[in-house]
PDB file of C-alpha atoms in Angstrom:
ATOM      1  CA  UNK A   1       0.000   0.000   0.000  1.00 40.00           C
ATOM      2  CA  UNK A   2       0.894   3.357  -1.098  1.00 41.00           C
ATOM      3  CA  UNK A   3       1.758   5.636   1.660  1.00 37.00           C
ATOM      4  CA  UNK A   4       0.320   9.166   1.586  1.00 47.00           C
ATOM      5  CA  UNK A   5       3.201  11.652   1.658  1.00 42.00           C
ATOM      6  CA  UNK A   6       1.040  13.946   3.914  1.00 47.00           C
ATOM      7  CA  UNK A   7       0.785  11.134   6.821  1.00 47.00           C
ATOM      8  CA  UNK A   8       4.610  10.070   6.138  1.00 37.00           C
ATOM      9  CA  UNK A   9       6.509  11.109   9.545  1.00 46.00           C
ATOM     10  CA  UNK A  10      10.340  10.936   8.839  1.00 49.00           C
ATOM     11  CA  UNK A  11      12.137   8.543  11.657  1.00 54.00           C
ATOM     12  CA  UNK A  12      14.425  10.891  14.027  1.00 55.00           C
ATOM     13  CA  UNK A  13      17.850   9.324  12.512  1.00 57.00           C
ATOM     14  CA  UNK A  14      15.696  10.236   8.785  1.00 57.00           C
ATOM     15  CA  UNK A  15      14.896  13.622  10.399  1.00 58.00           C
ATOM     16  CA  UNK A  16      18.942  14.380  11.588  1.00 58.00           C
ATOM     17  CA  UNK A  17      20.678  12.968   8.416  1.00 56.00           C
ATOM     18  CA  UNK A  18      18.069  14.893   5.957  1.00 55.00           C
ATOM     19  CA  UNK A  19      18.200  11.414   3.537  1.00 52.00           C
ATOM     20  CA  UNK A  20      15.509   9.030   3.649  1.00 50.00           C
ATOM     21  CA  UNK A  21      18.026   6.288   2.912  1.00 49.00           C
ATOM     22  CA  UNK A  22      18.553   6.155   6.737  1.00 55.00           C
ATOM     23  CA  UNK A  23      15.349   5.259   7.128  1.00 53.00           C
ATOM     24  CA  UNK A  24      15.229   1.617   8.439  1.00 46.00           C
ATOM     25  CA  UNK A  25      12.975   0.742   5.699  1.00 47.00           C
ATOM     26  CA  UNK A  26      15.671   1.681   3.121  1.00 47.00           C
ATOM     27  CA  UNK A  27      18.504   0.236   4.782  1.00 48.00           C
ATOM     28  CA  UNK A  28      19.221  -2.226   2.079  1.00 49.00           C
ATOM     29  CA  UNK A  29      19.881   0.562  -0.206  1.00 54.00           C
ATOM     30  CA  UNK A  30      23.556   0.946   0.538  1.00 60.00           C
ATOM     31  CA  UNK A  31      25.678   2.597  -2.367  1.00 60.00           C
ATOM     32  CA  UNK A  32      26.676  -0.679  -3.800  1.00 55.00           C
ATOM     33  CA  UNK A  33      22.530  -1.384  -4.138  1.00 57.00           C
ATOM     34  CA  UNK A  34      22.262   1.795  -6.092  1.00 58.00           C
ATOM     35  CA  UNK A  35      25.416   1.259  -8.737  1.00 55.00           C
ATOM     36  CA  UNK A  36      26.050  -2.383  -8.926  1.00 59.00           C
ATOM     37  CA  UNK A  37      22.828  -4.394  -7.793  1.00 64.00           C
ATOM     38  CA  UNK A  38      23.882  -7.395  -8.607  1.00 64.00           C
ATOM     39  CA  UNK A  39      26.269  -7.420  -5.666  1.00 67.00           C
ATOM     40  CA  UNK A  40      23.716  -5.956  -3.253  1.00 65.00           C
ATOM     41  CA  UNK A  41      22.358  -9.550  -3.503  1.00 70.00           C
ATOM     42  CA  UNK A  42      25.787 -11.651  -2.656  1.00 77.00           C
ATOM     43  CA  UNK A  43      26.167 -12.741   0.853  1.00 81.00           C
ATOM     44  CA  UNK A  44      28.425  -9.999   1.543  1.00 78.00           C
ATOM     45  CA  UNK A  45      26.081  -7.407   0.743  1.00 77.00           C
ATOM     46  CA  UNK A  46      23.130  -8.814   2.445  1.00 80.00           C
ATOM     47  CA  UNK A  47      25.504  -9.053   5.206  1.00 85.00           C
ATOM     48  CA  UNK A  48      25.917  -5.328   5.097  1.00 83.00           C
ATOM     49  CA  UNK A  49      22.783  -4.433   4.431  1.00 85.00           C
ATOM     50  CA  UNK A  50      21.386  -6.267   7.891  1.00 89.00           C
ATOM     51  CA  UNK A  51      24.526  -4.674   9.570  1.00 90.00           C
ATOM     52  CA  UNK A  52      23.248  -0.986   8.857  1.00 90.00           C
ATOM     53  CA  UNK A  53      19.567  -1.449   9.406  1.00 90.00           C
ATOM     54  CA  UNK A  54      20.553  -2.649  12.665  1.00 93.00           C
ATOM     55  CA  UNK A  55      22.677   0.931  12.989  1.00 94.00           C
ATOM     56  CA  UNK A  56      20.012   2.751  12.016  1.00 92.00           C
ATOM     57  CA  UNK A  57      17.494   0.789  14.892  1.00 93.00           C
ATOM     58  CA  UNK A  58      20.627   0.952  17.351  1.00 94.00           C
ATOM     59  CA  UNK A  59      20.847   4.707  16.956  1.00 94.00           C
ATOM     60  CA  UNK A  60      17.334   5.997  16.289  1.00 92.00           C
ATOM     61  CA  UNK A  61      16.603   4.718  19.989  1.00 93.00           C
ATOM     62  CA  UNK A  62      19.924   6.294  21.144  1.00 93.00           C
ATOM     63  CA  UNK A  63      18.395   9.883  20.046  1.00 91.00           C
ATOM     64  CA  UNK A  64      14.697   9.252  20.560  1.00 90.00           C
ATOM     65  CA  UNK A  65      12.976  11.372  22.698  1.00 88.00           C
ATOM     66  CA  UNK A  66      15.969  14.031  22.496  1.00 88.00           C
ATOM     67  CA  UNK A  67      14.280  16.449  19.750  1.00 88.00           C
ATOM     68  CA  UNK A  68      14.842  19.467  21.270  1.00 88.00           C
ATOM     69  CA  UNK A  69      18.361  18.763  21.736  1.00 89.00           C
ATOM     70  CA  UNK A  70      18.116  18.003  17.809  1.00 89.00           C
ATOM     71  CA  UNK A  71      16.812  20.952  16.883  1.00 91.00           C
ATOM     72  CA  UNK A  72      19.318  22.961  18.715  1.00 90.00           C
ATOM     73  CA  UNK A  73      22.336  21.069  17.067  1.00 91.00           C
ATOM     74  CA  UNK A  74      25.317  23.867  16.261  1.00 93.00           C
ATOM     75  CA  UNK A  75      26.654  23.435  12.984  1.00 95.00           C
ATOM     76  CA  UNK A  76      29.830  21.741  14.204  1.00 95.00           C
ATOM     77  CA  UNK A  77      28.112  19.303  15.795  1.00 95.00           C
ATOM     78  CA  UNK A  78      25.472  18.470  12.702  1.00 94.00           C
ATOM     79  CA  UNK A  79      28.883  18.293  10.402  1.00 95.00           C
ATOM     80  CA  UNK A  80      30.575  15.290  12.823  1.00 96.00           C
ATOM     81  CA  UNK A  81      27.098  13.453  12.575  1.00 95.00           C
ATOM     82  CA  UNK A  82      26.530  13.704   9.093  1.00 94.00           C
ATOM     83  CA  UNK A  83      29.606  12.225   8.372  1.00 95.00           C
ATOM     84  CA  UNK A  84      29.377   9.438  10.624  1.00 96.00           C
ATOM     85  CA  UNK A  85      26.188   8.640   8.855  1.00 94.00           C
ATOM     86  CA  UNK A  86      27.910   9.128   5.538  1.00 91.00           C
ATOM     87  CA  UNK A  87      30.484   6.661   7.071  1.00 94.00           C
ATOM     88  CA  UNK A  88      28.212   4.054   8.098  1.00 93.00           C
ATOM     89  CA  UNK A  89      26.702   3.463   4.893  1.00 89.00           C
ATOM     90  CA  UNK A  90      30.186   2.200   3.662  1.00 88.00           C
ATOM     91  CA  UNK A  91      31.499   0.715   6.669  1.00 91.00           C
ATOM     92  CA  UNK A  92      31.987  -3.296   6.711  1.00 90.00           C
ATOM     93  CA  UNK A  93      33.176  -3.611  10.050  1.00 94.00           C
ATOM     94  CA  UNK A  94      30.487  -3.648  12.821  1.00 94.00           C
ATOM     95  CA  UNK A  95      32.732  -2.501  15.548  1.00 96.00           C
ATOM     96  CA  UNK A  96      33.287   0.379  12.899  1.00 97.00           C
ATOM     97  CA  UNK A  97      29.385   1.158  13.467  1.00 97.00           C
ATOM     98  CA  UNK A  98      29.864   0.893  17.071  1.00 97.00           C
ATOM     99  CA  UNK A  99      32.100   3.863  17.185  1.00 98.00           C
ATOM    100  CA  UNK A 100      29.997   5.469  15.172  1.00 98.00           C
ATOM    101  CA  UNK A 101      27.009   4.921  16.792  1.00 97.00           C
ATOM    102  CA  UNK A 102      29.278   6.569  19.826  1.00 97.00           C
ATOM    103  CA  UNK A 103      29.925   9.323  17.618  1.00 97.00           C
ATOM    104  CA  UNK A 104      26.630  10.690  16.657  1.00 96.00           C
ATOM    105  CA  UNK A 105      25.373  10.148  20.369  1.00 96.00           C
ATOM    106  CA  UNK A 106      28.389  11.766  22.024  1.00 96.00           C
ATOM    107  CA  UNK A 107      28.017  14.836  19.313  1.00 96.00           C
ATOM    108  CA  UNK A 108      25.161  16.268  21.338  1.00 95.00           C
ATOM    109  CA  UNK A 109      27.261  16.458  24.417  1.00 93.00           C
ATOM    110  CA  UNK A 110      30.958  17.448  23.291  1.00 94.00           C
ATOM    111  CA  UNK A 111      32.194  21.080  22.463  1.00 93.00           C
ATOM    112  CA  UNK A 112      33.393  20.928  18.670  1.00 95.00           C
ATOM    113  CA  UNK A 113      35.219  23.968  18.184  1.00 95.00           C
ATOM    114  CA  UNK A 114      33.847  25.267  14.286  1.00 95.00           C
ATOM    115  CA  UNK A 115      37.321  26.505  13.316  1.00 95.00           C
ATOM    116  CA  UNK A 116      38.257  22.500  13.854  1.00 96.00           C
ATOM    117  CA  UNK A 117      34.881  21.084  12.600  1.00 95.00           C
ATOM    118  CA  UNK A 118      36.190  19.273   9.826  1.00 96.00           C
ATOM    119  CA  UNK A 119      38.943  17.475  10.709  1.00 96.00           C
ATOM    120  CA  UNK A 120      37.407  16.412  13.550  1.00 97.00           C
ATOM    121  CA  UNK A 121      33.936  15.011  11.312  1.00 97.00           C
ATOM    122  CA  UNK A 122      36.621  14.056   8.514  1.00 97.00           C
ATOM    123  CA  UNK A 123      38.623  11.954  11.355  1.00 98.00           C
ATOM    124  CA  UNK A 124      35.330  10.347  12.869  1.00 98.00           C
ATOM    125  CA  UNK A 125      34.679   9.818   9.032  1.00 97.00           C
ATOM    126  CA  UNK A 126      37.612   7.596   8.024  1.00 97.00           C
ATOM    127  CA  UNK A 127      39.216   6.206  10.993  1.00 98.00           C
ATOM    128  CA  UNK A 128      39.200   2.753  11.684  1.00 97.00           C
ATOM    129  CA  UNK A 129      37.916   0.575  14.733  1.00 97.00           C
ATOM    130  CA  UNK A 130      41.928  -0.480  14.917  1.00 97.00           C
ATOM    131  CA  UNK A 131      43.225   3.309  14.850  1.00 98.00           C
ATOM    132  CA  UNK A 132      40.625   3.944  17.341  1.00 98.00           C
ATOM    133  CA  UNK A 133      41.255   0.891  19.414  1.00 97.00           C
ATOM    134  CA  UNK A 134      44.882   2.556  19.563  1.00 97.00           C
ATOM    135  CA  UNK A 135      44.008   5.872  20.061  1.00 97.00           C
ATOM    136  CA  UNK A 136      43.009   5.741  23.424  1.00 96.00           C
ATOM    137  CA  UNK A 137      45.981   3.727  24.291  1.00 94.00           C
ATOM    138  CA  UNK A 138      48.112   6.510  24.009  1.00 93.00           C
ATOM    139  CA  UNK A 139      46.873   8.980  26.898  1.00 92.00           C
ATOM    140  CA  UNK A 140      47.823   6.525  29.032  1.00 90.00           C
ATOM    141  CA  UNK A 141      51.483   7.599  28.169  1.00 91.00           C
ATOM    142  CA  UNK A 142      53.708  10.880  27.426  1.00 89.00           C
ATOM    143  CA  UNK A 143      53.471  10.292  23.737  1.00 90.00           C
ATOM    144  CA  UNK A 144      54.838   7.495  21.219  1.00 92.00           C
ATOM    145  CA  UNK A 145      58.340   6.794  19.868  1.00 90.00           C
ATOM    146  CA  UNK A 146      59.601   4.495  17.163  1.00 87.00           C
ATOM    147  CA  UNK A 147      62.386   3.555  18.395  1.00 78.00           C
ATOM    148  CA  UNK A 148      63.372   1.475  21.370  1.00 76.00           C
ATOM    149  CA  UNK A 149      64.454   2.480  24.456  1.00 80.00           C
ATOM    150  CA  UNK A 150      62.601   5.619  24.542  1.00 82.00           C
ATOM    151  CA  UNK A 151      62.282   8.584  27.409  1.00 81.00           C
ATOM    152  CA  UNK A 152      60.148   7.461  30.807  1.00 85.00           C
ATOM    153  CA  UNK A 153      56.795   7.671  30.082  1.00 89.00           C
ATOM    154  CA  UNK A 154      56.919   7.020  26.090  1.00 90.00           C
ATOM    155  CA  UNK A 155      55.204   3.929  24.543  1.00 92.00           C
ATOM    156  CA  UNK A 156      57.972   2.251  22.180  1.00 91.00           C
ATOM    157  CA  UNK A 157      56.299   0.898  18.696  1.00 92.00           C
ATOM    158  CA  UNK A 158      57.681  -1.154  15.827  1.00 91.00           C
ATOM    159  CA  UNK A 159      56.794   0.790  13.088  1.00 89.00           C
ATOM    160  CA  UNK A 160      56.415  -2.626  11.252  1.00 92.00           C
ATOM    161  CA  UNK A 161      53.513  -3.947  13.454  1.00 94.00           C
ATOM    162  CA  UNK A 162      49.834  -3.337  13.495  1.00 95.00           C
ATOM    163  CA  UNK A 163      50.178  -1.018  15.767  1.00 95.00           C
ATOM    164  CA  UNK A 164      52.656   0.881  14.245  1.00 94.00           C
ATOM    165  CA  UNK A 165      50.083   0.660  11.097  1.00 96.00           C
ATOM    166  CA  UNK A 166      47.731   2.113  13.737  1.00 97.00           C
ATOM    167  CA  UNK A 167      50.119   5.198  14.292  1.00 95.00           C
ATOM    168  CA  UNK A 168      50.791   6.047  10.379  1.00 95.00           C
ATOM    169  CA  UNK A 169      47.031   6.148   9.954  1.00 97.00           C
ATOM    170  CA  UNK A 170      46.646   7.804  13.110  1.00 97.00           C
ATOM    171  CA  UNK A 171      49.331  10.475  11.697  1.00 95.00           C
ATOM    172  CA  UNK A 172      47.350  10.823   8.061  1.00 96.00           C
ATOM    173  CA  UNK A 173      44.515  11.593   9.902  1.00 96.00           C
ATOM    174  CA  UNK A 174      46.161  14.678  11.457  1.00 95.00           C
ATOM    175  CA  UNK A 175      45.547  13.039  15.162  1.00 97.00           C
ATOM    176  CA  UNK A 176      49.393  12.723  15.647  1.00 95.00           C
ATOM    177  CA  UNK A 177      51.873  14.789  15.364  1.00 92.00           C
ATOM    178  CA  UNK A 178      55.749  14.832  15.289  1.00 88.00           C
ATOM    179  CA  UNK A 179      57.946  16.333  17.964  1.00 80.00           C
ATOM    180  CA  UNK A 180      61.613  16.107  17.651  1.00 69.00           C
ATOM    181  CA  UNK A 181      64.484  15.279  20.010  1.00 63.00           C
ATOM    182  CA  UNK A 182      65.280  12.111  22.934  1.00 58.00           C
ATOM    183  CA  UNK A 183      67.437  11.307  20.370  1.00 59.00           C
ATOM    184  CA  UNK A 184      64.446  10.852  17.407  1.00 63.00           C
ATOM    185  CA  UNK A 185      60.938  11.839  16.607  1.00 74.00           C
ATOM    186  CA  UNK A 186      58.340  11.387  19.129  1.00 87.00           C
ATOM    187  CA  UNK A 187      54.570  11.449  18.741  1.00 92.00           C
ATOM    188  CA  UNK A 188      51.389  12.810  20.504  1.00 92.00           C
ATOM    189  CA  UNK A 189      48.156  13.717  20.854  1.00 94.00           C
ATOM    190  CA  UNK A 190      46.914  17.146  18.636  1.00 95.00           C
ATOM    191  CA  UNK A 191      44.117  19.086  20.075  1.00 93.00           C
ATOM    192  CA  UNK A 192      41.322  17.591  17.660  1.00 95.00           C
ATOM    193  CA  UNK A 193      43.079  13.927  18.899  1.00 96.00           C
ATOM    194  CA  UNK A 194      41.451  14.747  22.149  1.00 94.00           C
ATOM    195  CA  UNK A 195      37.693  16.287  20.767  1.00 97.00           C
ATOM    196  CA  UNK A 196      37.724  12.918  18.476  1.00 98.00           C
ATOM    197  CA  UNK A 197      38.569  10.490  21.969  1.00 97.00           C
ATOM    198  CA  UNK A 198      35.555  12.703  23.604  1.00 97.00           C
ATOM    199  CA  UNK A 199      33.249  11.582  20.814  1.00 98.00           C
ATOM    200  CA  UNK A 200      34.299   7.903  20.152  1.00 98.00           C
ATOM    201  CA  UNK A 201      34.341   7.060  24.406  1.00 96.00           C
ATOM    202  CA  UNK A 202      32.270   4.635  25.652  1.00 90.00           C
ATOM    203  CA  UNK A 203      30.122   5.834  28.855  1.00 79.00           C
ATOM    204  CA  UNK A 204      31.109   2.283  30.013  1.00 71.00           C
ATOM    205  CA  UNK A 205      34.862   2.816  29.825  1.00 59.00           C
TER     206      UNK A 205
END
């Protein structure tokens, strides 16, 4: 049955993004449904496709009953969860979506400076569940260092590891940056690092 466009009452997640493909009913059209359909049907994509609809349940109760809070979104803050949403519709990796889900909830609640706005959406955008995993690692110490034997208080990484992976991503995303001297370069936390570990935190950790 048809539905009348003047009963149709956009979802809250529907109402934030401004897309009606975050509705759940239109969950299964993910980019790859739209371009290349055939592959929307393959395991893998119906995989996907069950992954974001439950997303878009898992976060829709996160934000219902907040509306006014909605409505009074600052620009900065409507940026960061736009692209989360943007991110979730190409993200394979449900603990990906989990930080994601973090992301949009946390928005309401964390100061994101607009001079800083974009990085800090563009970061939430495109860093992984490992680089995030690894980001709050490092406030538990004075920075990083590739090398060994580094100053009290520095973590010491193999820049060949995954976690050294973890750092170069962590560096492209312009979360790290380089400080030189203690006999090589040494890493830490930028400003937006710390606005991006605000948003991504768990209120269980």
């Amino acid at each position: 049955m048809a539905i009348d466009k003047d009963d149709y009452k956009a979802g809250v997640l529907e109402q934030v993004a401004g897309n009606p493909a975050m509705s759940i009913g239109t969950a299964a059209t993910t980019p790859v449904a739209v371009f290349l359909p055939v592959l929307a049907g393959s395991m893998a994509g119906i995989r996907h496709s069950k992954r974001l609809e439950r997303f878009i349940t898992d976060v829709s109760a996160d934000l219902a009953g907040l509306d006014e809070r909605l409505n009074g979104l600052e620009d900065s803050q409507y940026q960061v969860i736009s692209d989360a949403l943007v991110s979730a519709l190409h993200s394979l990796d449900h603990r990906k979506l989990d930080y994601l889900r973090l992301a949009i909830r946390n928005a309401l609640d964390v100061e994101i400076d607009p001079a800083h706005s974009a990085f800090v959406a563009r970061a939430i955008r495109d860093i992984s569940a490992e680089e995030a995993d690894f980001l709050f690692k490092i406030p538990l110490h004075t920075g990083i260092a590739f090398f060994e034997s580094p100053p009290p208080g520095f973590m010491a990484v193999d820049p060949n590891s995954t976690d050294g992976d973890a750092v170069e991503g962590l560096l492209s995303l312009g979360l790290l940056h380089t400080v030189s001297g203690y006999g090589g370069s040494t890493m830490s936390l930028t400003r937006n690092a710390k606005v991006v570990c605000q948003l991504l935190d768990s209120p269980e950790s």
